[in-house]
Amino acid sequence: MTDAANRQNEESNDDSISEAEFRARSRRSFLFGGVAAAAGFMSWRWVQTQQEVNNIPKVLRDGHEFNEDIWRKLFREGHNAPTYSASESSVLRVNGRHGIRSAINLDAWELRVEGPDGSLWGTHTLSDLQDLPRHEMIIEHKCIEGWSQITTWAGARFSDFAALYDIDSNTDLGFVSLVTPDGDYFVGLEMDSMLHEQTLLAYDMHGGPLDEEHGAPLRLATPLKYGIKQIKRIGTIRFTNEQPEDFWEQRGYSWYAHL
Ligand SMILES: Nc1nc2c(c(=O)[nH]1)N[C@H]1C(S)=C(S)[C@@H](COP(=O)(O)O)O[C@H]1N2
Ligand SMILES: [Mo]
């Protein structure tokens, strides 16, 4: 703070002080400023020497993930991302074809569900998923590349699907891994976000069934995360205790990719 700003600040507090006291205070802030600058430099040095993961110093990542924790708690307390009106919805542009390049036989598709050790817990056809309560949401899809678009999703809530396996917010399984049938695209999400009411296993977009480029027969849709997490053409879902591998995290993006 400059001296003038300091004075301004004192005046606005309507707490007048003597000229001598004012100078003493300024001297103290000057000294404090020097100490703060030295501390700042030293912690900068410390950051530089820390282990790097994906070229991001570990402490910066930890700080980031600390913020993610706060964010997550806010959402767990029932906060929802904004929703929009139908007139604002449109068909999403197609973006990203990892794991969906090969042909798919939609009639033969089945969703595979695995437990933490990779053992098979169950399989589901699309109509199994369509038997679960259908939910619709009009949300903003945000891509990390810098574009966003409002669209309409319909599908089953992941929380309703997880309930088939007796998994709810009391579970001690912390994560969900979702992988395309060919294994080429894979994402991981923490359980809190997966069980959020705006996280859908979506089979419809903008009023019609998903086409192949948008992830038929089933994809993830959630306004809590950037587009990179909205995996198209889900093949396997694994409930797990380990933070799952994630395609874009391996390429330097935040694992959480929260909005
Ligand atoms: N299987 C798969 N899913 C994916 C991707 C991908 O490359 N492969 N790209 C992601 C990204 S970066 C975005 S922005 C959205 C785009 O979805 P859309 O093509 O339906 O617009 O899909 C996500 N899901
Ligand atoms: Mo994206």
PDB file of C-alpha atoms and ligand atoms in Angstrom:
ATOM      1  CA  MET A   1       0.000   0.000   0.000  1.00  0.00           C
ATOM      2  CA  THR A   2       1.340   3.493  -0.782  1.00  0.00           C
ATOM      3  CA  ASP A   3       1.527   6.110   1.962  1.00  0.00           C
ATOM      4  CA  ALA A   4      -1.345   7.985   0.376  1.00  0.00           C
ATOM      5  CA  ALA A   5      -3.422   4.861   0.220  1.00  0.00           C
ATOM      6  CA  ASN A   6      -2.462   4.109   3.794  1.00  0.00           C
ATOM      7  CA  ARG A   7      -3.610   7.518   4.892  1.00  0.00           C
ATOM      8  CA  GLN A   8      -6.773   7.169   2.881  1.00  0.00           C
ATOM      9  CA  ASN A   9      -7.426   3.869   4.499  1.00  0.00           C
ATOM     10  CA  GLU A  10      -6.913   5.255   7.981  1.00  0.00           C
ATOM     11  CA  GLU A  11      -9.185   8.200   7.214  1.00  0.00           C
ATOM     12  CA  SER A  12     -11.935   6.045   5.864  1.00  0.00           C
ATOM     13  CA  ASN A  13     -11.813   4.107   9.106  1.00  0.00           C
ATOM     14  CA  ASP A  14     -12.529   7.459  10.739  1.00  0.00           C
ATOM     15  CA  ASP A  15      -9.795   6.702  13.194  1.00  0.00           C
ATOM     16  CA  SER A  16      -7.483   9.698  13.079  1.00  0.00           C
ATOM     17  CA  ILE A  17      -3.872   9.232  14.146  1.00  0.00           C
ATOM     18  CA  SER A  18      -0.990  11.569  14.839  1.00  0.00           C
ATOM     19  CA  GLU A  19       1.672  12.324  12.270  1.00  0.00           C
ATOM     20  CA  ALA A  20       4.291  10.506  14.432  1.00  0.00           C
ATOM     21  CA  GLU A  21       2.173   7.425  14.805  1.00  0.00           C
ATOM     22  CA  PHE A  22       1.505   7.503  11.075  1.00  0.00           C
ATOM     23  CA  ARG A  23       5.255   7.521  10.332  1.00  0.00           C
ATOM     24  CA  ALA A  24       5.854   4.698  12.790  1.00  0.00           C
ATOM     25  CA  ARG A  25       3.184   2.630  11.100  1.00  0.00           C
ATOM     26  CA  SER A  26       4.656   3.331   7.677  1.00  0.00           C
ATOM     27  CA  ARG A  27       8.081   2.239   8.916  1.00  0.00           C
ATOM     28  CA  ARG A  28       6.606  -0.968  10.269  1.00  0.00           C
ATOM     29  CA  SER A  29       4.858  -1.731   6.979  1.00  0.00           C
ATOM     30  CA  PHE A  30       8.099  -0.989   5.146  1.00  0.00           C
ATOM     31  CA  LEU A  31       9.965  -3.475   7.351  1.00  0.00           C
ATOM     32  CA  PHE A  32       7.189  -5.985   7.034  1.00  0.00           C
ATOM     33  CA  GLY A  33       7.262  -5.531   3.260  1.00  0.00           C
ATOM     34  CA  GLY A  34      10.965  -6.417   3.206  1.00  0.00           C
ATOM     35  CA  VAL A  35      10.427  -9.555   5.249  1.00  0.00           C
ATOM     36  CA  ALA A  36       7.481 -10.542   3.073  1.00  0.00           C
ATOM     37  CA  ALA A  37       9.556 -10.012  -0.076  1.00  0.00           C
ATOM     38  CA  ALA A  38      12.364 -12.191   1.305  1.00  0.00           C
ATOM     39  CA  ALA A  39       9.885 -14.885   2.313  1.00  0.00           C
ATOM     40  CA  GLY A  40       8.308 -14.649  -1.116  1.00  0.00           C
ATOM     41  CA  PHE A  41      11.665 -15.113  -2.797  1.00  0.00           C
ATOM     42  CA  MET A  42      12.562 -18.047  -0.568  1.00  0.00           C
ATOM     43  CA  SER A  43       9.277 -19.846  -1.201  1.00  0.00           C
ATOM     44  CA  TRP A  44       9.709 -19.183  -4.893  1.00  0.00           C
ATOM     45  CA  ARG A  45      13.132 -20.874  -4.670  1.00  0.00           C
ATOM     46  CA  TRP A  46      11.515 -23.714  -2.753  1.00  0.00           C
ATOM     47  CA  VAL A  47       8.839 -24.180  -5.425  1.00  0.00           C
ATOM     48  CA  GLN A  48      11.540 -24.282  -8.101  1.00  0.00           C
ATOM     49  CA  THR A  49      13.366 -27.128  -6.391  1.00  0.00           C
ATOM     50  CA  GLN A  50      10.304 -29.324  -5.810  1.00  0.00           C
ATOM     51  CA  GLN A  51       9.631 -32.463  -7.780  1.00  0.00           C
ATOM     52  CA  GLU A  52       7.724 -31.871 -11.003  1.00  0.00           C
ATOM     53  CA  VAL A  53       4.823 -33.910 -12.343  1.00  0.00           C
ATOM     54  CA  ASN A  54       3.865 -33.206 -15.948  1.00  0.00           C
ATOM     55  CA  ASN A  55       6.117 -30.133 -15.783  1.00  0.00           C
ATOM     56  CA  ILE A  56       3.999 -28.565 -13.062  1.00  0.00           C
ATOM     57  CA  PRO A  57       5.891 -28.192  -9.761  1.00  0.00           C
ATOM     58  CA  LYS A  58       4.338 -30.529  -7.230  1.00  0.00           C
ATOM     59  CA  VAL A  59       3.521 -27.826  -4.667  1.00  0.00           C
ATOM     60  CA  LEU A  60       1.568 -25.830  -7.240  1.00  0.00           C
ATOM     61  CA  ARG A  61      -0.391 -28.950  -8.103  1.00  0.00           C
ATOM     62  CA  ASP A  62      -1.024 -29.589  -4.418  1.00  0.00           C
ATOM     63  CA  GLY A  63      -2.253 -26.027  -3.981  1.00  0.00           C
ATOM     64  CA  HIS A  64      -4.489 -26.512  -6.956  1.00  0.00           C
ATOM     65  CA  GLU A  65      -5.881 -29.743  -5.585  1.00  0.00           C
ATOM     66  CA  PHE A  66      -6.453 -28.087  -2.224  1.00  0.00           C
ATOM     67  CA  ASN A  67      -8.710 -25.599  -4.018  1.00  0.00           C
ATOM     68  CA  GLU A  68     -10.403 -28.522  -5.737  1.00  0.00           C
ATOM     69  CA  ASP A  69     -11.247 -29.922  -2.317  1.00  0.00           C
ATOM     70  CA  ILE A  70     -12.946 -26.704  -1.271  1.00  0.00           C
ATOM     71  CA  TRP A  71     -14.794 -26.608  -4.565  1.00  0.00           C
ATOM     72  CA  ARG A  72     -15.921 -30.181  -4.165  1.00  0.00           C
ATOM     73  CA  LYS A  73     -17.319 -29.567  -0.703  1.00  0.00           C
ATOM     74  CA  LEU A  74     -19.347 -26.645  -1.990  1.00  0.00           C
ATOM     75  CA  PHE A  75     -20.916 -28.853  -4.643  1.00  0.00           C
ATOM     76  CA  ARG A  76     -21.524 -31.690  -2.258  1.00  0.00           C
ATOM     77  CA  GLU A  77     -23.604 -29.291  -0.227  1.00  0.00           C
ATOM     78  CA  GLY A  78     -26.166 -29.286  -2.984  1.00  0.00           C
ATOM     79  CA  HIS A  79     -24.982 -26.569  -5.312  1.00  0.00           C
ATOM     80  CA  ASN A  80     -25.829 -27.087  -8.938  1.00  0.00           C
ATOM     81  CA  ALA A  81     -24.327 -25.687 -12.093  1.00  0.00           C
ATOM     82  CA  PRO A  82     -26.641 -23.274 -13.952  1.00  0.00           C
ATOM     83  CA  THR A  83     -29.238 -24.616 -16.357  1.00  0.00           C
ATOM     84  CA  TYR A  84     -30.689 -22.917 -19.428  1.00  0.00           C
ATOM     85  CA  SER A  85     -33.839 -22.809 -21.502  1.00  0.00           C
ATOM     86  CA  ALA A  86     -34.573 -25.089 -24.451  1.00  0.00           C
ATOM     87  CA  SER A  87     -34.360 -22.202 -26.902  1.00  0.00           C
ATOM     88  CA  GLU A  88     -30.664 -21.804 -26.032  1.00  0.00           C
ATOM     89  CA  SER A  89     -29.830 -25.465 -26.720  1.00  0.00           C
ATOM     90  CA  SER A  90     -28.131 -26.688 -29.872  1.00  0.00           C
ATOM     91  CA  VAL A  91     -26.354 -29.766 -31.224  1.00  0.00           C
ATOM     92  CA  LEU A  92     -22.803 -29.822 -29.898  1.00  0.00           C
ATOM     93  CA  ARG A  93     -20.003 -29.489 -32.381  1.00  0.00           C
ATOM     94  CA  VAL A  94     -17.963 -32.687 -32.639  1.00  0.00           C
ATOM     95  CA  ASN A  95     -14.682 -32.523 -30.775  1.00  0.00           C
ATOM     96  CA  GLY A  96     -12.268 -35.375 -30.051  1.00  0.00           C
ATOM     97  CA  ARG A  97     -12.279 -38.842 -31.571  1.00  0.00           C
ATOM     98  CA  HIS A  98      -9.908 -40.740 -29.302  1.00  0.00           C
ATOM     99  CA  GLY A  99     -11.345 -44.174 -28.661  1.00  0.00           C
ATOM    100  CA  ILE A 100     -14.249 -43.756 -31.082  1.00  0.00           C
ATOM    101  CA  ARG A 101     -12.479 -44.083 -34.430  1.00  0.00           C
ATOM    102  CA  SER A 102     -13.267 -47.760 -35.009  1.00  0.00           C
ATOM    103  CA  ALA A 103     -16.711 -48.937 -36.151  1.00  0.00           C
ATOM    104  CA  ILE A 104     -19.138 -49.916 -33.412  1.00  0.00           C
ATOM    105  CA  ASN A 105     -21.949 -52.444 -33.552  1.00  0.00           C
ATOM    106  CA  LEU A 106     -24.519 -50.670 -31.407  1.00  0.00           C
ATOM    107  CA  ASP A 107     -26.717 -53.770 -31.122  1.00  0.00           C
ATOM    108  CA  ALA A 108     -23.866 -55.828 -29.671  1.00  0.00           C
ATOM    109  CA  TRP A 109     -22.682 -53.099 -27.277  1.00  0.00           C
ATOM    110  CA  GLU A 110     -22.810 -53.802 -23.579  1.00  0.00           C
ATOM    111  CA  LEU A 111     -21.567 -51.765 -20.657  1.00  0.00           C
ATOM    112  CA  ARG A 112     -19.106 -53.662 -18.484  1.00  0.00           C
ATOM    113  CA  VAL A 113     -18.992 -52.880 -14.764  1.00  0.00           C
ATOM    114  CA  GLU A 114     -15.983 -53.804 -12.651  1.00  0.00           C
ATOM    115  CA  GLY A 115     -15.092 -53.761  -8.985  1.00  0.00           C
ATOM    116  CA  PRO A 116     -11.857 -52.345  -7.556  1.00  0.00           C
ATOM    117  CA  ASP A 117      -9.863 -55.485  -8.389  1.00  0.00           C
ATOM    118  CA  GLY A 118     -11.091 -55.523 -11.998  1.00  0.00           C
ATOM    119  CA  SER A 119     -13.477 -58.410 -11.430  1.00  0.00           C
ATOM    120  CA  LEU A 120     -16.721 -58.333 -13.392  1.00  0.00           C
ATOM    121  CA  TRP A 121     -19.639 -57.011 -11.360  1.00  0.00           C
ATOM    122  CA  GLY A 122     -22.175 -56.913 -14.182  1.00  0.00           C
ATOM    123  CA  THR A 123     -23.071 -55.992 -17.745  1.00  0.00           C
ATOM    124  CA  HIS A 124     -25.885 -53.783 -19.032  1.00  0.00           C
ATOM    125  CA  THR A 125     -27.578 -53.233 -22.358  1.00  0.00           C
ATOM    126  CA  LEU A 126     -28.708 -49.780 -23.391  1.00  0.00           C
ATOM    127  CA  SER A 127     -32.298 -50.653 -22.576  1.00  0.00           C
ATOM    128  CA  ASP A 128     -31.237 -51.590 -19.020  1.00  0.00           C
ATOM    129  CA  LEU A 129     -29.990 -48.028 -18.660  1.00  0.00           C
ATOM    130  CA  GLN A 130     -33.092 -46.595 -20.288  1.00  0.00           C
ATOM    131  CA  ASP A 131     -35.161 -48.434 -17.690  1.00  0.00           C
ATOM    132  CA  LEU A 132     -33.651 -46.220 -15.008  1.00  0.00           C
ATOM    133  CA  PRO A 133     -35.437 -42.885 -14.409  1.00  0.00           C
ATOM    134  CA  ARG A 134     -34.766 -40.536 -17.290  1.00  0.00           C
ATOM    135  CA  HIS A 135     -33.428 -37.076 -16.473  1.00  0.00           C
ATOM    136  CA  GLU A 136     -32.954 -34.144 -18.770  1.00  0.00           C
ATOM    137  CA  MET A 137     -30.692 -31.135 -18.256  1.00  0.00           C
ATOM    138  CA  ILE A 138     -29.822 -28.112 -20.360  1.00  0.00           C
ATOM    139  CA  ILE A 139     -26.316 -27.074 -19.415  1.00  0.00           C
ATOM    140  CA  GLU A 140     -23.283 -25.335 -20.765  1.00  0.00           C
ATOM    141  CA  HIS A 141     -20.630 -27.671 -22.123  1.00  0.00           C
ATOM    142  CA  LYS A 142     -17.198 -26.111 -21.686  1.00  0.00           C
ATOM    143  CA  CYS A 143     -14.175 -27.325 -23.583  1.00  0.00           C
ATOM    144  CA  ILE A 144     -10.714 -26.653 -22.198  1.00  0.00           C
ATOM    145  CA  GLU A 145      -9.746 -25.417 -25.677  1.00  0.00           C
ATOM    146  CA  GLY A 146     -11.795 -22.298 -25.028  1.00  0.00           C
ATOM    147  CA  TRP A 147     -15.220 -22.812 -26.580  1.00  0.00           C
ATOM    148  CA  SER A 148     -18.513 -23.549 -24.891  1.00  0.00           C
ATOM    149  CA  GLN A 149     -22.003 -24.403 -26.026  1.00  0.00           C
ATOM    150  CA  ILE A 150     -25.370 -24.927 -24.381  1.00  0.00           C
ATOM    151  CA  THR A 151     -26.961 -28.267 -25.053  1.00  0.00           C
ATOM    152  CA  THR A 152     -29.577 -30.675 -23.722  1.00  0.00           C
ATOM    153  CA  TRP A 153     -28.653 -34.060 -22.308  1.00  0.00           C
ATOM    154  CA  ALA A 154     -30.931 -36.906 -21.324  1.00  0.00           C
ATOM    155  CA  GLY A 155     -30.021 -40.133 -19.614  1.00  0.00           C
ATOM    156  CA  ALA A 156     -29.820 -41.921 -16.290  1.00  0.00           C
ATOM    157  CA  ARG A 157     -28.316 -40.281 -13.259  1.00  0.00           C
ATOM    158  CA  PHE A 158     -25.064 -41.988 -12.437  1.00  0.00           C
ATOM    159  CA  SER A 159     -26.228 -42.099  -8.808  1.00  0.00           C
ATOM    160  CA  ASP A 160     -29.261 -44.212  -9.824  1.00  0.00           C
ATOM    161  CA  PHE A 161     -26.973 -46.520 -11.773  1.00  0.00           C
ATOM    162  CA  ALA A 162     -24.506 -46.808  -8.856  1.00  0.00           C
ATOM    163  CA  ALA A 163     -27.404 -47.687  -6.539  1.00  0.00           C
ATOM    164  CA  LEU A 164     -27.797 -50.919  -8.547  1.00  0.00           C
ATOM    165  CA  TYR A 165     -24.459 -51.850  -6.959  1.00  0.00           C
ATOM    166  CA  ASP A 166     -25.413 -50.535  -3.521  1.00  0.00           C
ATOM    167  CA  ILE A 167     -23.081 -47.606  -3.976  1.00  0.00           C
ATOM    168  CA  ASP A 168     -24.165 -44.282  -2.535  1.00  0.00           C
ATOM    169  CA  SER A 169     -22.501 -41.362  -0.748  1.00  0.00           C
ATOM    170  CA  ASN A 170     -21.578 -43.664   2.146  1.00  0.00           C
ATOM    171  CA  THR A 171     -19.295 -45.742  -0.041  1.00  0.00           C
ATOM    172  CA  ASP A 172     -15.635 -45.909   0.804  1.00  0.00           C
ATOM    173  CA  LEU A 173     -14.792 -46.275  -2.876  1.00  0.00           C
ATOM    174  CA  GLY A 174     -13.435 -42.885  -3.832  1.00  0.00           C
ATOM    175  CA  PHE A 175     -13.290 -42.931  -7.625  1.00  0.00           C
ATOM    176  CA  VAL A 176     -14.838 -44.088 -10.873  1.00  0.00           C
ATOM    177  CA  SER A 177     -12.863 -44.984 -13.984  1.00  0.00           C
ATOM    178  CA  LEU A 178     -14.562 -44.871 -17.406  1.00  0.00           C
ATOM    179  CA  VAL A 179     -12.907 -46.320 -20.508  1.00  0.00           C
ATOM    180  CA  THR A 180     -13.862 -46.662 -24.181  1.00  0.00           C
ATOM    181  CA  PRO A 181     -14.314 -50.234 -25.477  1.00  0.00           C
ATOM    182  CA  ASP A 182     -10.916 -50.088 -27.251  1.00  0.00           C
ATOM    183  CA  GLY A 183      -9.158 -48.596 -24.203  1.00  0.00           C
ATOM    184  CA  ASP A 184      -7.881 -45.592 -26.173  1.00  0.00           C
ATOM    185  CA  TYR A 185      -9.715 -42.917 -24.159  1.00  0.00           C
ATOM    186  CA  PHE A 186     -10.085 -43.100 -20.406  1.00  0.00           C
ATOM    187  CA  VAL A 187     -11.120 -40.714 -17.673  1.00  0.00           C
ATOM    188  CA  GLY A 188     -11.308 -40.798 -13.900  1.00  0.00           C
ATOM    189  CA  LEU A 189     -13.658 -38.825 -11.665  1.00  0.00           C
ATOM    190  CA  GLU A 190     -13.965 -38.643  -7.903  1.00  0.00           C
ATOM    191  CA  MET A 191     -17.072 -40.263  -6.464  1.00  0.00           C
ATOM    192  CA  ASP A 192     -18.590 -37.003  -5.143  1.00  0.00           C
ATOM    193  CA  SER A 193     -18.836 -35.582  -8.637  1.00  0.00           C
ATOM    194  CA  MET A 194     -20.053 -38.856 -10.106  1.00  0.00           C
ATOM    195  CA  LEU A 195     -22.893 -39.074  -7.578  1.00  0.00           C
ATOM    196  CA  HIS A 196     -23.907 -35.435  -8.093  1.00  0.00           C
ATOM    197  CA  GLU A 197     -27.438 -35.156  -9.486  1.00  0.00           C
ATOM    198  CA  GLN A 198     -26.205 -33.385 -12.621  1.00  0.00           C
ATOM    199  CA  THR A 199     -23.939 -36.240 -13.667  1.00  0.00           C
ATOM    200  CA  LEU A 200     -25.666 -38.398 -16.267  1.00  0.00           C
ATOM    201  CA  LEU A 201     -24.959 -41.520 -18.263  1.00  0.00           C
ATOM    202  CA  ALA A 202     -26.387 -39.836 -21.348  1.00  0.00           C
ATOM    203  CA  TYR A 203     -27.957 -41.543 -24.355  1.00  0.00           C
ATOM    204  CA  ASP A 204     -29.727 -38.496 -25.882  1.00  0.00           C
ATOM    205  CA  MET A 205     -28.455 -35.075 -26.893  1.00  0.00           C
ATOM    206  CA  HIS A 206     -30.545 -32.082 -27.991  1.00  0.00           C
ATOM    207  CA  GLY A 207     -33.722 -34.123 -28.286  1.00  0.00           C
ATOM    208  CA  GLY A 208     -32.465 -37.157 -30.187  1.00  0.00           C
ATOM    209  CA  PRO A 209     -30.399 -40.289 -29.640  1.00  0.00           C
ATOM    210  CA  LEU A 210     -26.631 -39.752 -29.555  1.00  0.00           C
ATOM    211  CA  ASP A 211     -24.966 -40.296 -32.909  1.00  0.00           C
ATOM    212  CA  GLU A 212     -21.638 -42.093 -33.090  1.00  0.00           C
ATOM    213  CA  GLU A 213     -19.522 -38.956 -33.220  1.00  0.00           C
ATOM    214  CA  HIS A 214     -21.149 -37.688 -30.052  1.00  0.00           C
ATOM    215  CA  GLY A 215     -20.547 -40.948 -28.239  1.00  0.00           C
ATOM    216  CA  ALA A 216     -23.339 -43.451 -29.030  1.00  0.00           C
ATOM    217  CA  PRO A 217     -24.639 -45.433 -27.388  1.00  0.00           C
ATOM    218  CA  LEU A 218     -23.608 -43.971 -24.009  1.00  0.00           C
ATOM    219  CA  ARG A 219     -21.423 -41.130 -22.783  1.00  0.00           C
ATOM    220  CA  LEU A 220     -20.859 -39.103 -19.665  1.00  0.00           C
ATOM    221  CA  ALA A 221     -22.432 -35.651 -19.311  1.00  0.00           C
ATOM    222  CA  THR A 222     -21.815 -33.338 -16.365  1.00  0.00           C
ATOM    223  CA  PRO A 223     -21.599 -29.553 -16.075  1.00  0.00           C
ATOM    224  CA  LEU A 224     -19.205 -29.926 -13.119  1.00  0.00           C
ATOM    225  CA  LYS A 225     -16.245 -30.757 -15.330  1.00  0.00           C
ATOM    226  CA  TYR A 226     -14.627 -29.621 -18.527  1.00  0.00           C
ATOM    227  CA  GLY A 227     -15.428 -31.486 -21.756  1.00  0.00           C
ATOM    228  CA  ILE A 228     -12.306 -33.632 -21.484  1.00  0.00           C
ATOM    229  CA  LYS A 229     -14.064 -35.663 -18.766  1.00  0.00           C
ATOM    230  CA  GLN A 230     -17.270 -36.233 -20.758  1.00  0.00           C
ATOM    231  CA  ILE A 231     -16.128 -39.504 -22.222  1.00  0.00           C
ATOM    232  CA  LYS A 232     -17.929 -40.622 -25.384  1.00  0.00           C
ATOM    233  CA  ARG A 233     -18.688 -44.310 -26.071  1.00  0.00           C
ATOM    234  CA  ILE A 234     -18.270 -45.763 -22.578  1.00  0.00           C
ATOM    235  CA  GLY A 235     -17.201 -49.409 -22.607  1.00  0.00           C
ATOM    236  CA  THR A 236     -16.204 -50.095 -19.011  1.00  0.00           C
ATOM    237  CA  ILE A 237     -17.011 -48.460 -15.700  1.00  0.00           C
ATOM    238  CA  ARG A 238     -14.880 -49.426 -12.719  1.00  0.00           C
ATOM    239  CA  PHE A 239     -15.606 -48.508  -9.112  1.00  0.00           C
ATOM    240  CA  THR A 240     -12.238 -48.102  -7.469  1.00  0.00           C
ATOM    241  CA  ASN A 241     -10.214 -46.780  -4.597  1.00  0.00           C
ATOM    242  CA  GLU A 242      -7.278 -45.596  -6.622  1.00  0.00           C
ATOM    243  CA  GLN A 243      -7.286 -42.325  -8.534  1.00  0.00           C
ATOM    244  CA  PRO A 244      -7.800 -43.665 -12.074  1.00  0.00           C
ATOM    245  CA  GLU A 245      -5.571 -42.928 -15.023  1.00  0.00           C
ATOM    246  CA  ASP A 246      -6.856 -40.091 -17.167  1.00  0.00           C
ATOM    247  CA  PHE A 247      -6.055 -39.444 -20.830  1.00  0.00           C
ATOM    248  CA  TRP A 248      -5.658 -35.671 -20.608  1.00  0.00           C
ATOM    249  CA  GLU A 249      -4.095 -35.669 -17.170  1.00  0.00           C
ATOM    250  CA  GLN A 250      -1.310 -37.742 -18.710  1.00  0.00           C
ATOM    251  CA  ARG A 251      -0.919 -34.876 -21.193  1.00  0.00           C
ATOM    252  CA  GLY A 252      -0.570 -32.158 -18.575  1.00  0.00           C
ATOM    253  CA  TYR A 253      -4.132 -31.092 -17.729  1.00  0.00           C
ATOM    254  CA  SER A 254      -5.599 -31.018 -14.229  1.00  0.00           C
ATOM    255  CA  TRP A 255      -6.828 -34.430 -13.103  1.00  0.00           C
ATOM    256  CA  TYR A 256      -9.942 -32.879 -11.588  1.00  0.00           C
ATOM    257  CA  ALA A 257     -10.688 -30.579 -14.539  1.00  0.00           C
ATOM    258  CA  HIS A 258     -13.368 -28.890 -12.438  1.00  0.00           C
ATOM    259  CA  LEU A 259     -15.145 -25.857 -13.791  1.00  0.00           C
TER     260      LEU A 259
HETATM  261  N1  LIG B   1     -14.020 -41.027 -26.419  1.00  0.00           N
HETATM  262  C1  LIG B   1     -13.772 -39.708 -26.392  1.00  0.00           C
HETATM  263  N2  LIG B   1     -14.527 -38.915 -25.620  1.00  0.00           N
HETATM  264  C2  LIG B   1     -14.279 -37.588 -25.581  1.00  0.00           C
HETATM  265  C3  LIG B   1     -13.221 -37.009 -26.326  1.00  0.00           C
HETATM  266  C4  LIG B   1     -12.439 -37.874 -27.126  1.00  0.00           C
HETATM  267  O1  LIG B   1     -11.488 -37.471 -27.812  1.00  0.00           O
HETATM  268  N3  LIG B   1     -12.753 -39.217 -27.148  1.00  0.00           N
HETATM  269  N4  LIG B   1     -12.997 -35.652 -26.261  1.00  0.00           N
HETATM  270  C5  LIG B   1     -13.577 -34.907 -25.123  1.00  0.00           C
HETATM  271  C6  LIG B   1     -13.627 -33.468 -25.333  1.00  0.00           C
HETATM  272  S1  LIG B   1     -12.154 -32.625 -25.248  1.00  0.00           S
HETATM  273  C7  LIG B   1     -14.801 -32.779 -25.493  1.00  0.00           C
HETATM  274  S2  LIG B   1     -14.850 -31.073 -25.530  1.00  0.00           S
HETATM  275  C8  LIG B   1     -16.070 -33.484 -25.670  1.00  0.00           C
HETATM  276  C9  LIG B   1     -16.756 -33.040 -26.949  1.00  0.00           C
HETATM  277  O2  LIG B   1     -17.963 -33.727 -27.110  1.00  0.00           O
HETATM  278  P1  LIG B   1     -18.728 -33.571 -28.474  1.00  0.00           P
HETATM  279  O3  LIG B   1     -17.819 -34.114 -29.569  1.00  0.00           O
HETATM  280  O4  LIG B   1     -19.987 -34.333 -28.328  1.00  0.00           O
HETATM  281  O5  LIG B   1     -18.937 -32.114 -28.662  1.00  0.00           O
HETATM  282  O6  LIG B   1     -15.876 -34.889 -25.711  1.00  0.00           O
HETATM  283  C10 LIG B   1     -14.964 -35.390 -24.789  1.00  0.00           C
HETATM  284  N5  LIG B   1     -15.070 -36.823 -24.793  1.00  0.00           N
HETATM  285 MO    MO B   2     -12.743 -30.495 -24.943  1.00  0.00          MO
END
